PDB file of N, CA and C in Angstrom:
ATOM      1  N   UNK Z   1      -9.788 -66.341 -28.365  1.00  0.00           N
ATOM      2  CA  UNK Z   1      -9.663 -65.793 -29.698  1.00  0.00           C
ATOM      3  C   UNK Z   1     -11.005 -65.174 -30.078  1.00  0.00           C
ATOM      4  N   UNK Z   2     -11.009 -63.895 -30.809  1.00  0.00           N
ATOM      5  CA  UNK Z   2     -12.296 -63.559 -30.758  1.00  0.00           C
ATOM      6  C   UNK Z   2     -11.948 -63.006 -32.616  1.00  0.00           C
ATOM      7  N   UNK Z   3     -13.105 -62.943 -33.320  1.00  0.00           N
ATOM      8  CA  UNK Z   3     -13.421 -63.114 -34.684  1.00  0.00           C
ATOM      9  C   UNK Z   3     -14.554 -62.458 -35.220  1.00  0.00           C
ATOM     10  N   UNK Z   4     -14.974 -61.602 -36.277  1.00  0.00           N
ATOM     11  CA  UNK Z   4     -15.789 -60.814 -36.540  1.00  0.00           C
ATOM     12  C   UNK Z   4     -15.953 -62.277 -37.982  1.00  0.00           C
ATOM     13  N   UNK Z   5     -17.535 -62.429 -38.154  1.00  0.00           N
ATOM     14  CA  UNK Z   5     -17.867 -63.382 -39.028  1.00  0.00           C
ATOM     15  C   UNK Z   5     -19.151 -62.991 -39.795  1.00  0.00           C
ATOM     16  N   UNK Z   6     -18.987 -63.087 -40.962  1.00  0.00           N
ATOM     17  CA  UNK Z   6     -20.561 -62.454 -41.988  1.00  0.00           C
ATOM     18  C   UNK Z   6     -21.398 -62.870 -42.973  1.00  0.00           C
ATOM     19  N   UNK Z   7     -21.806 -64.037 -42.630  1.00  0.00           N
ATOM     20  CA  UNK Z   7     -22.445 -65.277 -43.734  1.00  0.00           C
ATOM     21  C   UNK Z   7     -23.462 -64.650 -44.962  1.00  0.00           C
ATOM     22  N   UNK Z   8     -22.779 -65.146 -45.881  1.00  0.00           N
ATOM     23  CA  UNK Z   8     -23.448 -64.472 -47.932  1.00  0.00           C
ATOM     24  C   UNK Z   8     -24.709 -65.371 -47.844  1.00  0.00           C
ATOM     25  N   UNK Z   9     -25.401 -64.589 -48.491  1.00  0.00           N
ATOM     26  CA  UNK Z   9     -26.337 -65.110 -49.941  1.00  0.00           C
ATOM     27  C   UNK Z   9     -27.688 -65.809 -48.842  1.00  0.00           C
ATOM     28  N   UNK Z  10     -27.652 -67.129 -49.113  1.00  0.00           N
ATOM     29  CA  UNK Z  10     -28.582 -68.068 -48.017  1.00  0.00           C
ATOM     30  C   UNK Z  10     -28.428 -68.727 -47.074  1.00  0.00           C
ATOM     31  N   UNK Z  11     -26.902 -68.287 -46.556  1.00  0.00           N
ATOM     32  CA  UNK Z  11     -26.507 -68.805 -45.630  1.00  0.00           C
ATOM     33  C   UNK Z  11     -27.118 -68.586 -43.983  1.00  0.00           C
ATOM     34  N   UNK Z  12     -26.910 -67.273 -44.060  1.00  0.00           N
ATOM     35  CA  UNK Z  12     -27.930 -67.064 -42.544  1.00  0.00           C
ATOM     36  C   UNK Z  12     -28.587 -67.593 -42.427  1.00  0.00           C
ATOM     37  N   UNK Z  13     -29.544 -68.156 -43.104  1.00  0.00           N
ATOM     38  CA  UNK Z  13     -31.375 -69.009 -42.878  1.00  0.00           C
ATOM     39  C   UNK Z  13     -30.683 -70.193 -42.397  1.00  0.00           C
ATOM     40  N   UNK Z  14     -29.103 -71.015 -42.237  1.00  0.00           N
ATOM     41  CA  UNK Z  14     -28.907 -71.801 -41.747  1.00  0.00           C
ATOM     42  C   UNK Z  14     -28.437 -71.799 -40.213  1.00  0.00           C
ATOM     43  N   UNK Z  15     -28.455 -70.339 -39.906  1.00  0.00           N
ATOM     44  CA  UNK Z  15     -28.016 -70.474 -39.076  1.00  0.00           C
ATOM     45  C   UNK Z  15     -28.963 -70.550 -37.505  1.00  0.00           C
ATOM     46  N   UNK Z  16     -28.718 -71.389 -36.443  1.00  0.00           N
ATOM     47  CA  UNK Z  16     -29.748 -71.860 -34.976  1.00  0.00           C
ATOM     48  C   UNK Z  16     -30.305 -70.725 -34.929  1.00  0.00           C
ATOM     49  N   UNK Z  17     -29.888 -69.540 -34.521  1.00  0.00           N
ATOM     50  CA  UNK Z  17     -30.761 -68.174 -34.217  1.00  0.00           C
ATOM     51  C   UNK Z  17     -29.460 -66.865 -34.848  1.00  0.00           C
ATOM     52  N   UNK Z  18     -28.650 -66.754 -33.629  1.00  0.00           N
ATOM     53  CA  UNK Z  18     -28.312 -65.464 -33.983  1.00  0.00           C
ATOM     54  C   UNK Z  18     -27.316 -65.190 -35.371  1.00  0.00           C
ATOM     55  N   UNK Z  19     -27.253 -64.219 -36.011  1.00  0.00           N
ATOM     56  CA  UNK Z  19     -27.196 -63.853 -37.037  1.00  0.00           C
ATOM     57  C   UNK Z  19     -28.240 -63.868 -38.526  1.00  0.00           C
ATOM     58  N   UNK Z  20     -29.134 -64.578 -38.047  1.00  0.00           N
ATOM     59  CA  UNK Z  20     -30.244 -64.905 -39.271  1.00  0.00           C
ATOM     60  C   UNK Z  20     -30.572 -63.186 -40.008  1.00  0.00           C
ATOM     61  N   UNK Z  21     -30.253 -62.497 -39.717  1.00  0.00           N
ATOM     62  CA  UNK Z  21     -30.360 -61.003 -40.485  1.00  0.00           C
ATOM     63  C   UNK Z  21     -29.540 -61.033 -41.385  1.00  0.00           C
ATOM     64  N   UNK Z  22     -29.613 -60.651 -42.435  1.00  0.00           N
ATOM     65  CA  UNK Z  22     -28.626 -60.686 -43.746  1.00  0.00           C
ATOM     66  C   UNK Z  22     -27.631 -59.934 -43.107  1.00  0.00           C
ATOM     67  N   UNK Z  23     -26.899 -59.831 -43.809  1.00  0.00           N
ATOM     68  CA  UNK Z  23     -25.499 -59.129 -43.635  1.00  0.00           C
ATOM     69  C   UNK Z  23     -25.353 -58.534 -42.307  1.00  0.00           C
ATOM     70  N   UNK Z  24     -25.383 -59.059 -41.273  1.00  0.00           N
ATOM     71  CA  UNK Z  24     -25.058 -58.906 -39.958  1.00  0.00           C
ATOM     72  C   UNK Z  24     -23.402 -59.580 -39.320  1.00  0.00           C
ATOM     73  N   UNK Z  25     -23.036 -58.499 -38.763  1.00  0.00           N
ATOM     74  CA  UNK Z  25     -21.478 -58.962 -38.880  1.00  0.00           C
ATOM     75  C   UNK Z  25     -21.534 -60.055 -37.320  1.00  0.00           C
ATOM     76  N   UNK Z  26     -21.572 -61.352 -36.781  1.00  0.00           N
ATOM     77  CA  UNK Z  26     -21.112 -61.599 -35.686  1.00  0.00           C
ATOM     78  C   UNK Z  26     -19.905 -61.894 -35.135  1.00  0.00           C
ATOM     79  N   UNK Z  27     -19.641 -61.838 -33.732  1.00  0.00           N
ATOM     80  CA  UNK Z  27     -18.563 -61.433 -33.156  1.00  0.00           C
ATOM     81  C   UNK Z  27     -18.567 -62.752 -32.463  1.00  0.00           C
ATOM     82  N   UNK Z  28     -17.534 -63.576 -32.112  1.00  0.00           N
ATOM     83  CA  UNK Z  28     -17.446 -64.721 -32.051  1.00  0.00           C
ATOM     84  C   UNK Z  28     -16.449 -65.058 -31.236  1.00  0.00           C
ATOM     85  N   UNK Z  29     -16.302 -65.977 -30.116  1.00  0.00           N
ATOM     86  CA  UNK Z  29     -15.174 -66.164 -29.492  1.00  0.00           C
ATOM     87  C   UNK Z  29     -15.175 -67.185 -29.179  1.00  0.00           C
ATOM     88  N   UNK Z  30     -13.881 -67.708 -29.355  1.00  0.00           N
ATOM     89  CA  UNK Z  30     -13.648 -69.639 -29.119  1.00  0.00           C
ATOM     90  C   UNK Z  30     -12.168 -69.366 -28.232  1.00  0.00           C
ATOM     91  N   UNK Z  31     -11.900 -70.718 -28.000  1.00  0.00           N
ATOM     92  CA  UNK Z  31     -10.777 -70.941 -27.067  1.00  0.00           C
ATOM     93  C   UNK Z  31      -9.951 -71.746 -28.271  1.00  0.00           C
ATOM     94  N   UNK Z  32      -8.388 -71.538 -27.791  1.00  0.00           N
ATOM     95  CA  UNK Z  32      -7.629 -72.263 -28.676  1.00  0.00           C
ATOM     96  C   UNK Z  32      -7.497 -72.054 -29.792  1.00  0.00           C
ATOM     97  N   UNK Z  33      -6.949 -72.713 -30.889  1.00  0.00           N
ATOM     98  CA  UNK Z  33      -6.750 -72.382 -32.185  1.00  0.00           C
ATOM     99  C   UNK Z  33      -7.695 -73.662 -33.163  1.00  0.00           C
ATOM    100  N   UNK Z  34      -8.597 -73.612 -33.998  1.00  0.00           N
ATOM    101  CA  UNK Z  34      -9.176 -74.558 -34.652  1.00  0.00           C
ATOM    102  C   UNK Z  34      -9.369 -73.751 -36.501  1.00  0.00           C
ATOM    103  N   UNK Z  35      -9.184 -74.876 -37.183  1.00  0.00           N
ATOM    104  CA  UNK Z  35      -9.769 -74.153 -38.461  1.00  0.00           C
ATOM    105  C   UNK Z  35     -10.504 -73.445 -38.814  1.00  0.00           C
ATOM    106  N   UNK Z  36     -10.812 -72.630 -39.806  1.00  0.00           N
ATOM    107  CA  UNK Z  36     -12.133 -71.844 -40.247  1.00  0.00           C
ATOM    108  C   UNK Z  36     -13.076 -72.809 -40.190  1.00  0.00           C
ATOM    109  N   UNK Z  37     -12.628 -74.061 -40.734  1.00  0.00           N
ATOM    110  CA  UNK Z  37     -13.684 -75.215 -41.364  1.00  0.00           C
ATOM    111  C   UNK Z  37     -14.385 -75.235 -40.431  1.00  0.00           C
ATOM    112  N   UNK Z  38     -14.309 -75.664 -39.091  1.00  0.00           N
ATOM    113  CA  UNK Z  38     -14.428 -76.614 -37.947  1.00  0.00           C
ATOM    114  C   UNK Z  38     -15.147 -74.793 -37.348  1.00  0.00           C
ATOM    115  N   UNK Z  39     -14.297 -73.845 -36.872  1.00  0.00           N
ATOM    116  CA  UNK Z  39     -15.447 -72.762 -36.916  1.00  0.00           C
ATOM    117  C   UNK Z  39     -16.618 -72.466 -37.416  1.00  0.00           C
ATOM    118  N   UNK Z  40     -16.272 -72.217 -38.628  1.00  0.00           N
ATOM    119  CA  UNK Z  40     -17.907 -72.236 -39.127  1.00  0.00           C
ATOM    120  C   UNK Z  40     -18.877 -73.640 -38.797  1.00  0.00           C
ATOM    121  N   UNK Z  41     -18.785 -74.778 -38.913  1.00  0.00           N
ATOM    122  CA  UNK Z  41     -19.658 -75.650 -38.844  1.00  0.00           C
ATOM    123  C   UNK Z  41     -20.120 -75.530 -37.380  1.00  0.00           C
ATOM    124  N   UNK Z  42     -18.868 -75.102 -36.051  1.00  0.00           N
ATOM    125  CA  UNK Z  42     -19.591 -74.938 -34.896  1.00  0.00           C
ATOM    126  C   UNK Z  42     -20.610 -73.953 -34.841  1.00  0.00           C
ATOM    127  N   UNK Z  43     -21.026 -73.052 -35.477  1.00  0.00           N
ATOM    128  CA  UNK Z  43     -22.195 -72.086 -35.733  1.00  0.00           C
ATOM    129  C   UNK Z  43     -23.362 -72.649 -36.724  1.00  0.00           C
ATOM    130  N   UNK Z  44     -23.074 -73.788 -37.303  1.00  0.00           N
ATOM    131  CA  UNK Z  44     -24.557 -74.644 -37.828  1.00  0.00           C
ATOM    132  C   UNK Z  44     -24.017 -74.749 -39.595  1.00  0.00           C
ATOM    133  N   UNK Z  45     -23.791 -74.532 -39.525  1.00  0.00           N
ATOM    134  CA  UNK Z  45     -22.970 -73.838 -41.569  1.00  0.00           C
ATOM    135  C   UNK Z  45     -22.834 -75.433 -41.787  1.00  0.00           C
ATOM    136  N   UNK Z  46     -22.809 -76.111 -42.885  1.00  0.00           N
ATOM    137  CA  UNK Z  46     -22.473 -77.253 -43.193  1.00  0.00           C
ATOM    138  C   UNK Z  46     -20.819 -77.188 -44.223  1.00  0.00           C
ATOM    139  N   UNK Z  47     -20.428 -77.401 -44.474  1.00  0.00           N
ATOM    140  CA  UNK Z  47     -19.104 -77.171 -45.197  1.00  0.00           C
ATOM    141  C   UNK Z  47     -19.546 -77.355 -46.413  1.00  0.00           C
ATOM    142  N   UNK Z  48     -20.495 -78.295 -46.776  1.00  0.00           N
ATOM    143  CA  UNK Z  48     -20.775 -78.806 -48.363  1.00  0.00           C
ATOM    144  C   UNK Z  48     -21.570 -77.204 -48.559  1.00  0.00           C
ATOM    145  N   UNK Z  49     -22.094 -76.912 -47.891  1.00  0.00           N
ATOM    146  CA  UNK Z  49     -23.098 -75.324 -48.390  1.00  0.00           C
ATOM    147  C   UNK Z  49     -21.803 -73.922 -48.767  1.00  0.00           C
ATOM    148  N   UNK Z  50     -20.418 -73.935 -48.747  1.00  0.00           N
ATOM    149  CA  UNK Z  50     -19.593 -72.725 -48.681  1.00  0.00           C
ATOM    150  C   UNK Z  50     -19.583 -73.075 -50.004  1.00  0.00           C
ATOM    151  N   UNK Z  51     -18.982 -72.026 -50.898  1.00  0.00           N
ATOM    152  CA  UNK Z  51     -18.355 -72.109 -52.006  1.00  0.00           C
ATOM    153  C   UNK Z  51     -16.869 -71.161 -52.385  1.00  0.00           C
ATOM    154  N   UNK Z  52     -17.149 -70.666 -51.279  1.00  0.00           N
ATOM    155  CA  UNK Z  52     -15.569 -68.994 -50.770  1.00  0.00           C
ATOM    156  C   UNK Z  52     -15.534 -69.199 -49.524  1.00  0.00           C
ATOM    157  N   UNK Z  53     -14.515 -68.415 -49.599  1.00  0.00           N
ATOM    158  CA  UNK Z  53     -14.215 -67.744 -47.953  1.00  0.00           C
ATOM    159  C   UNK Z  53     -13.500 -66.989 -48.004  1.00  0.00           C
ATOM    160  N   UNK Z  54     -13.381 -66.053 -47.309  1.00  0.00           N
ATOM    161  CA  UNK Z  54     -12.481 -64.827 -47.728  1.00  0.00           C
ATOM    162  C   UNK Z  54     -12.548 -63.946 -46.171  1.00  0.00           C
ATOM    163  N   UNK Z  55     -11.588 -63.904 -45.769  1.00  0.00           N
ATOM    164  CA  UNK Z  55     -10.648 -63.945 -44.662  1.00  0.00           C
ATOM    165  C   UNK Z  55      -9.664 -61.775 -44.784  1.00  0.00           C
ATOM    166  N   UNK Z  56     -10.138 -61.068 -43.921  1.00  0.00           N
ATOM    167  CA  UNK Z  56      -9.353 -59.995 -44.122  1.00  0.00           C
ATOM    168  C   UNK Z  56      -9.496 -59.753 -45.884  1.00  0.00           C
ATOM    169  N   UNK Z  57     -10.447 -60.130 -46.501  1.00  0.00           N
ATOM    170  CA  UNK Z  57     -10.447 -59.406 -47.788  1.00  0.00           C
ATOM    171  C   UNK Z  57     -10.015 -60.270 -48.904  1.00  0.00           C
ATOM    172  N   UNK Z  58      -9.022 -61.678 -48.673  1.00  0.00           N
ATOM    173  CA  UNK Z  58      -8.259 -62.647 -49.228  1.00  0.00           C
ATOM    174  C   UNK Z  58      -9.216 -63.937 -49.383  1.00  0.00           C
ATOM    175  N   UNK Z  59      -8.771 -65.073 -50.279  1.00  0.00           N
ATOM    176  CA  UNK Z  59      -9.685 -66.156 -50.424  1.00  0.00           C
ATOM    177  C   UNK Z  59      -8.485 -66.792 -49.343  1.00  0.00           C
ATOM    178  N   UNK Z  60      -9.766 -67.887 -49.077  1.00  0.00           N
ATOM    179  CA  UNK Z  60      -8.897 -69.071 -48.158  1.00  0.00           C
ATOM    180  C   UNK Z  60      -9.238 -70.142 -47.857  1.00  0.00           C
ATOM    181  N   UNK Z  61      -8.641 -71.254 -47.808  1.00  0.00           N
ATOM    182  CA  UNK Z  61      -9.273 -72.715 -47.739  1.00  0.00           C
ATOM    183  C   UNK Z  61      -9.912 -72.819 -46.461  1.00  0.00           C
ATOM    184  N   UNK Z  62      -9.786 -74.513 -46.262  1.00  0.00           N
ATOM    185  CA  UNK Z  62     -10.714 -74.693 -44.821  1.00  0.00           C
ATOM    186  C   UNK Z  62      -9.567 -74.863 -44.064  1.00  0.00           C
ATOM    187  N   UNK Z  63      -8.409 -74.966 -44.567  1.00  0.00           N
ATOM    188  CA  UNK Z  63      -7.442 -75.514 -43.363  1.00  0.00           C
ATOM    189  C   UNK Z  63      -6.913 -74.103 -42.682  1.00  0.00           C
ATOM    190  N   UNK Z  64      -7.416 -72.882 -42.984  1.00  0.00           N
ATOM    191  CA  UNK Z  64      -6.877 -71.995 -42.510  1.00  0.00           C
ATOM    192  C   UNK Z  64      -7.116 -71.639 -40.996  1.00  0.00           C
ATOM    193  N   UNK Z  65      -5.853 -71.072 -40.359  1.00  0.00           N
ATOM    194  CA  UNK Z  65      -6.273 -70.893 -38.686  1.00  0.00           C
ATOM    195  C   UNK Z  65      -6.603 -69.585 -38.122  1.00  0.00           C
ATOM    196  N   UNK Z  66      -7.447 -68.916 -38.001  1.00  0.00           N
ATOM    197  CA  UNK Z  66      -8.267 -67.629 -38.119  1.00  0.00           C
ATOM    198  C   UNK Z  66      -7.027 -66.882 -36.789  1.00  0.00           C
ATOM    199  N   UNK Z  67      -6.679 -65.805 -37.020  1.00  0.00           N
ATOM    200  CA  UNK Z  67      -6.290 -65.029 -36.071  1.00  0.00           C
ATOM    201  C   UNK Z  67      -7.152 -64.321 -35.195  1.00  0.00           C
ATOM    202  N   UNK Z  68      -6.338 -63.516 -34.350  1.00  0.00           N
ATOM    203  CA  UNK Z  68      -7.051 -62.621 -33.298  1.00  0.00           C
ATOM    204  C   UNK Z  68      -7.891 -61.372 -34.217  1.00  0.00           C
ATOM    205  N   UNK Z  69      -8.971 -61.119 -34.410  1.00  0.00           N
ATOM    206  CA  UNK Z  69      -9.441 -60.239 -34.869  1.00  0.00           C
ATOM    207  C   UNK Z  69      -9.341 -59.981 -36.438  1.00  0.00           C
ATOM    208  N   UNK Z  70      -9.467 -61.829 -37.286  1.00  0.00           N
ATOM    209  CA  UNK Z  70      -9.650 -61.398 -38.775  1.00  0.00           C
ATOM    210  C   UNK Z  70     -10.961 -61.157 -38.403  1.00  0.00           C
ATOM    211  N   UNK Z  71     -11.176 -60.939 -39.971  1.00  0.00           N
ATOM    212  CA  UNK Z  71     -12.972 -60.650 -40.212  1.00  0.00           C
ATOM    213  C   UNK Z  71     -13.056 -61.505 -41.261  1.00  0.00           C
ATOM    214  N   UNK Z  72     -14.269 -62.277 -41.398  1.00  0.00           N
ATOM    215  CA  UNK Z  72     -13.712 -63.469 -42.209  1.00  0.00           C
ATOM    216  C   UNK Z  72     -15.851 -63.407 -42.413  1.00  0.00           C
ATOM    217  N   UNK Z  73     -15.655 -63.246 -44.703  1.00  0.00           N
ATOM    218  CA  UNK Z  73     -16.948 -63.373 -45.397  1.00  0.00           C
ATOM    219  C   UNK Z  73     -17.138 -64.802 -45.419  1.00  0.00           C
ATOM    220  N   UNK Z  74     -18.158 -65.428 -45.614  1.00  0.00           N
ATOM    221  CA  UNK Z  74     -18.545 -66.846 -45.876  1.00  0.00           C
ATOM    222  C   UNK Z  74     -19.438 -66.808 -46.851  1.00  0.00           C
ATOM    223  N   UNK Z  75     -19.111 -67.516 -48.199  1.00  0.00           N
ATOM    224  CA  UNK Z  75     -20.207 -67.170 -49.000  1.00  0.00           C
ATOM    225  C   UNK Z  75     -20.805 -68.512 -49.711  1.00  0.00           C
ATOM    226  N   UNK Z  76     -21.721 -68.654 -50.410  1.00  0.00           N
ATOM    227  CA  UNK Z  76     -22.509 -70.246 -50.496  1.00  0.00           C
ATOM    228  C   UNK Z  76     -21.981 -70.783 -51.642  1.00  0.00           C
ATOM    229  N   UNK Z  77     -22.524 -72.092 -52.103  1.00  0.00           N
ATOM    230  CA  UNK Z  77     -22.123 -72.260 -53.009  1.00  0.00           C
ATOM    231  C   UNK Z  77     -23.456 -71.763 -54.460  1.00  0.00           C
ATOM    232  N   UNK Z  78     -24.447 -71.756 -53.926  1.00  0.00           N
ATOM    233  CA  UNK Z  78     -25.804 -71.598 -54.829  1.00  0.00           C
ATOM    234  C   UNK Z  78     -25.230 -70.358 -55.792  1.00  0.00           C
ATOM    235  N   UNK Z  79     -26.396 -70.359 -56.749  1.00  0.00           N
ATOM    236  CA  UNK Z  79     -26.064 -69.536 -57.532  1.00  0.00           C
ATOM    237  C   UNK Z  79     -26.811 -67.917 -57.280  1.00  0.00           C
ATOM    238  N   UNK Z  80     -26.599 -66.909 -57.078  1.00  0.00           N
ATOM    239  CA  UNK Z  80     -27.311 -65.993 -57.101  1.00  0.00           C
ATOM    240  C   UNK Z  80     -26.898 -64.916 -56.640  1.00  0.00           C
ATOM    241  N   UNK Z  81     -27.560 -63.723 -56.081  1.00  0.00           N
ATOM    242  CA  UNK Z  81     -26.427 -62.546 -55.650  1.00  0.00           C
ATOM    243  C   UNK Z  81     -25.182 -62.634 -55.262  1.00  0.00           C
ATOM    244  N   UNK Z  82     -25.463 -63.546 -53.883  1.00  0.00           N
ATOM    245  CA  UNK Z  82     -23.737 -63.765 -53.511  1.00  0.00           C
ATOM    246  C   UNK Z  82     -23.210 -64.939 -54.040  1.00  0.00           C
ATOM    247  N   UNK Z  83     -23.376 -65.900 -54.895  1.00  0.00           N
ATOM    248  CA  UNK Z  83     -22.913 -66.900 -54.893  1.00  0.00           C
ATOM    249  C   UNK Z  83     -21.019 -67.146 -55.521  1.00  0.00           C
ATOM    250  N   UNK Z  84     -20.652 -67.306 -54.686  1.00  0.00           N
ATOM    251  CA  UNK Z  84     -18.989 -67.373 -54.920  1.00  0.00           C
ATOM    252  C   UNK Z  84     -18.806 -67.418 -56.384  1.00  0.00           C
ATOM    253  N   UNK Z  85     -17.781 -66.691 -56.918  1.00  0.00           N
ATOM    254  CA  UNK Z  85     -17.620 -66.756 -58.221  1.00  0.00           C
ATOM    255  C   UNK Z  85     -16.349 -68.056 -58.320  1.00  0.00           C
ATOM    256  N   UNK Z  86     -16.597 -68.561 -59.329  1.00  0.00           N
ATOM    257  CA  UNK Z  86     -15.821 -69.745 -59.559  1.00  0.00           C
ATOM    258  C   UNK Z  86     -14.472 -69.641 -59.614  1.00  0.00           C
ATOM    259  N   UNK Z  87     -13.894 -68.560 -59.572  1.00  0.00           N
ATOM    260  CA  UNK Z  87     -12.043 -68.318 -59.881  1.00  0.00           C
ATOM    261  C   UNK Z  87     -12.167 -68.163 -58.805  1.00  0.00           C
ATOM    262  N   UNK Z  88     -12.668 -68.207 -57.835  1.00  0.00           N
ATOM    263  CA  UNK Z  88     -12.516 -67.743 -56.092  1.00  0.00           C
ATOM    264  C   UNK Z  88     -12.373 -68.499 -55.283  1.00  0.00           C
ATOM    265  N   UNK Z  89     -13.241 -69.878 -55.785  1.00  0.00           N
ATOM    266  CA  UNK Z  89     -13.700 -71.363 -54.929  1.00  0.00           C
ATOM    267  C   UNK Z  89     -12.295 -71.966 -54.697  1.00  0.00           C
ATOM    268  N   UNK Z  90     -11.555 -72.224 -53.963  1.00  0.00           N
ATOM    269  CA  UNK Z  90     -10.846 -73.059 -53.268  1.00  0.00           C
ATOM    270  C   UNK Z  90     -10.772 -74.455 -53.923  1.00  0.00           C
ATOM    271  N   UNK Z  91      -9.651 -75.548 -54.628  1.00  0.00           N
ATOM    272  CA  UNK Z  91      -9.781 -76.602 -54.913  1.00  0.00           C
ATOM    273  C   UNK Z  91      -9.869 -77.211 -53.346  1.00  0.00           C
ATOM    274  N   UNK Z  92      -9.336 -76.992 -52.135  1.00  0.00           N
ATOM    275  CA  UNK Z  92      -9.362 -77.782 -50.973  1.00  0.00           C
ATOM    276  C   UNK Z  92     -10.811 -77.840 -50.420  1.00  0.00           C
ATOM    277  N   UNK Z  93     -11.760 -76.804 -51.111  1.00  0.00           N
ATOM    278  CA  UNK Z  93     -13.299 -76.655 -50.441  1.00  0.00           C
ATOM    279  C   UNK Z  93     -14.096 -77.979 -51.609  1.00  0.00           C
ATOM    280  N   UNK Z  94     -13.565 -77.509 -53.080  1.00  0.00           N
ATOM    281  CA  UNK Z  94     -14.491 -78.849 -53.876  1.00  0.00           C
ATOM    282  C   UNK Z  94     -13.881 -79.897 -52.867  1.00  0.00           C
ATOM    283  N   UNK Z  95     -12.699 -80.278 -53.012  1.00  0.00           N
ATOM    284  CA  UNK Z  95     -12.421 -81.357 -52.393  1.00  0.00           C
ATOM    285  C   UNK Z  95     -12.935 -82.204 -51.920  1.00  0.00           C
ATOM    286  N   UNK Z  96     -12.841 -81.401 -50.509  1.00  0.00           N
ATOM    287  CA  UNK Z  96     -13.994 -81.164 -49.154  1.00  0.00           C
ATOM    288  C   UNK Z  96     -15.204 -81.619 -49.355  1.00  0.00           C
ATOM    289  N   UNK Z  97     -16.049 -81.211 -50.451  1.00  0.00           N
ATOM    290  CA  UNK Z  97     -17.139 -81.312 -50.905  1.00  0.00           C
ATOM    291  C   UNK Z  97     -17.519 -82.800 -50.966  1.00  0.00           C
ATOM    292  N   UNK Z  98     -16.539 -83.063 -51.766  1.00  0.00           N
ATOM    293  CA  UNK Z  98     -16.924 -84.258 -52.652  1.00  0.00           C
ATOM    294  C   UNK Z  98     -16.708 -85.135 -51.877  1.00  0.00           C
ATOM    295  N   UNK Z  99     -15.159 -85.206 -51.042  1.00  0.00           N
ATOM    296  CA  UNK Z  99     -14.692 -86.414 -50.046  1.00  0.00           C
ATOM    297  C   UNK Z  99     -15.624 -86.842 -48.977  1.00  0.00           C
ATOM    298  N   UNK Z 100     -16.471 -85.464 -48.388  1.00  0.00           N
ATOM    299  CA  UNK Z 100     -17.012 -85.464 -47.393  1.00  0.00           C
ATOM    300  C   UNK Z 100     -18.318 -84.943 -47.288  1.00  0.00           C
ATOM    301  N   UNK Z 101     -19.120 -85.641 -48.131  1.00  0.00           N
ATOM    302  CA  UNK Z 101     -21.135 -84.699 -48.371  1.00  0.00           C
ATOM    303  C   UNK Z 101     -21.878 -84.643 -47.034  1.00  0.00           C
ATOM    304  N   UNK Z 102     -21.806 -85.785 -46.387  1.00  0.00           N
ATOM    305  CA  UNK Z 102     -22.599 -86.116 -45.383  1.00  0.00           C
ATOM    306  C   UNK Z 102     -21.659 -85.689 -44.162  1.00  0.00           C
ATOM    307  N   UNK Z 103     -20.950 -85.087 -43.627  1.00  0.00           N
ATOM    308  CA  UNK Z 103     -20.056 -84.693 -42.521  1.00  0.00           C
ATOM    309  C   UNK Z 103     -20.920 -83.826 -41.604  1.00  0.00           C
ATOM    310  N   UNK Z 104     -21.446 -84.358 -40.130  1.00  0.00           N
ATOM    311  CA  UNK Z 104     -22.601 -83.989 -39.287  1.00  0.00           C
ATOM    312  C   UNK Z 104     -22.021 -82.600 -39.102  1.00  0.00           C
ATOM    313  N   UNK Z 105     -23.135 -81.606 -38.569  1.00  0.00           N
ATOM    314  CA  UNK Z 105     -22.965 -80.483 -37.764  1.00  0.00           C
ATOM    315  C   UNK Z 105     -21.925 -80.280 -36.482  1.00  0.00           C
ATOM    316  N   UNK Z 106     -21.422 -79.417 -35.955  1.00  0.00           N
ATOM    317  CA  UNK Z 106     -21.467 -79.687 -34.894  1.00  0.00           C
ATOM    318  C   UNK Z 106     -22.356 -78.358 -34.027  1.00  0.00           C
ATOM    319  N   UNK Z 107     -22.345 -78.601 -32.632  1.00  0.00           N
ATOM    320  CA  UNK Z 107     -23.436 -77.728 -31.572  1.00  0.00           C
ATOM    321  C   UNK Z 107     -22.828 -76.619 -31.895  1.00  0.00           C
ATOM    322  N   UNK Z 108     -23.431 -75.652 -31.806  1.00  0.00           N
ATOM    323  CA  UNK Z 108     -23.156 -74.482 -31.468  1.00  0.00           C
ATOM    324  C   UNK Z 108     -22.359 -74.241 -30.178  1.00  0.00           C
ATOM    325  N   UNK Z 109     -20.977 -73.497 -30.729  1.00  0.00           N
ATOM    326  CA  UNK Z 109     -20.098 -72.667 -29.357  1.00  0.00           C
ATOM    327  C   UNK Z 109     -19.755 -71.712 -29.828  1.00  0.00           C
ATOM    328  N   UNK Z 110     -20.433 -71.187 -27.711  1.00  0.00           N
ATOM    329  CA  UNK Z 110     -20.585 -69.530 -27.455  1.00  0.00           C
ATOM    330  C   UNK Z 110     -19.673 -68.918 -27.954  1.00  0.00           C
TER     331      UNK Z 110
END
């Protein structure tokens, strides 16, 4: 499965190395089918740091299962240029938030 991905606001500075350029689109390929959630965190992203997501242009929770070639924004929760506007935020991401603060990283996959 391969995925075009574009982390908002202060998110890049979280990320191991590649993409740390602002608005840099990366191209991403995993095996199998796994959540956005569980995607993004395999690239370093913590889940408590999202505040949107927006998928082909649309908002979308974490349980969503990314197709062949969405393009999918990630944006933070902080406040400031990009910071997700609040009619946008996902109740399944507060959720998320709250149920789960401390939920480890996982490694980075290629």
């Amino acid at each position: 499965m391969t995925v075009r991905i574009r982390f908002r606001g202060n998110l890049p500075d979280l990320l191991p190395r590649k993409g740390k350029e602002k608005e840099e689109w990366l191209t991403v390929k995993f095996p199998g089918k796994r959540s956005v959630k569980d995607l993004i965190q395999s690239l370093g992203i913590p889940h408590t740091e999202i505040g949107c997501i927006r998928i082909d242009n649309q908002p979308r929770d974490f349980t969503y299962i990314p197709q062949e070639n969405d393009t999918i924004e990630v944006f933070p929760v902080s406040t400031g240029e990009w910071a997700a506007p609040a009619a946008q935020e996902s109740p399944l991401l507060n959720a998320a938030r709250t149920a789960h603060p401390s939920t480890p990283l996982l490694e980075r996959q290629g």
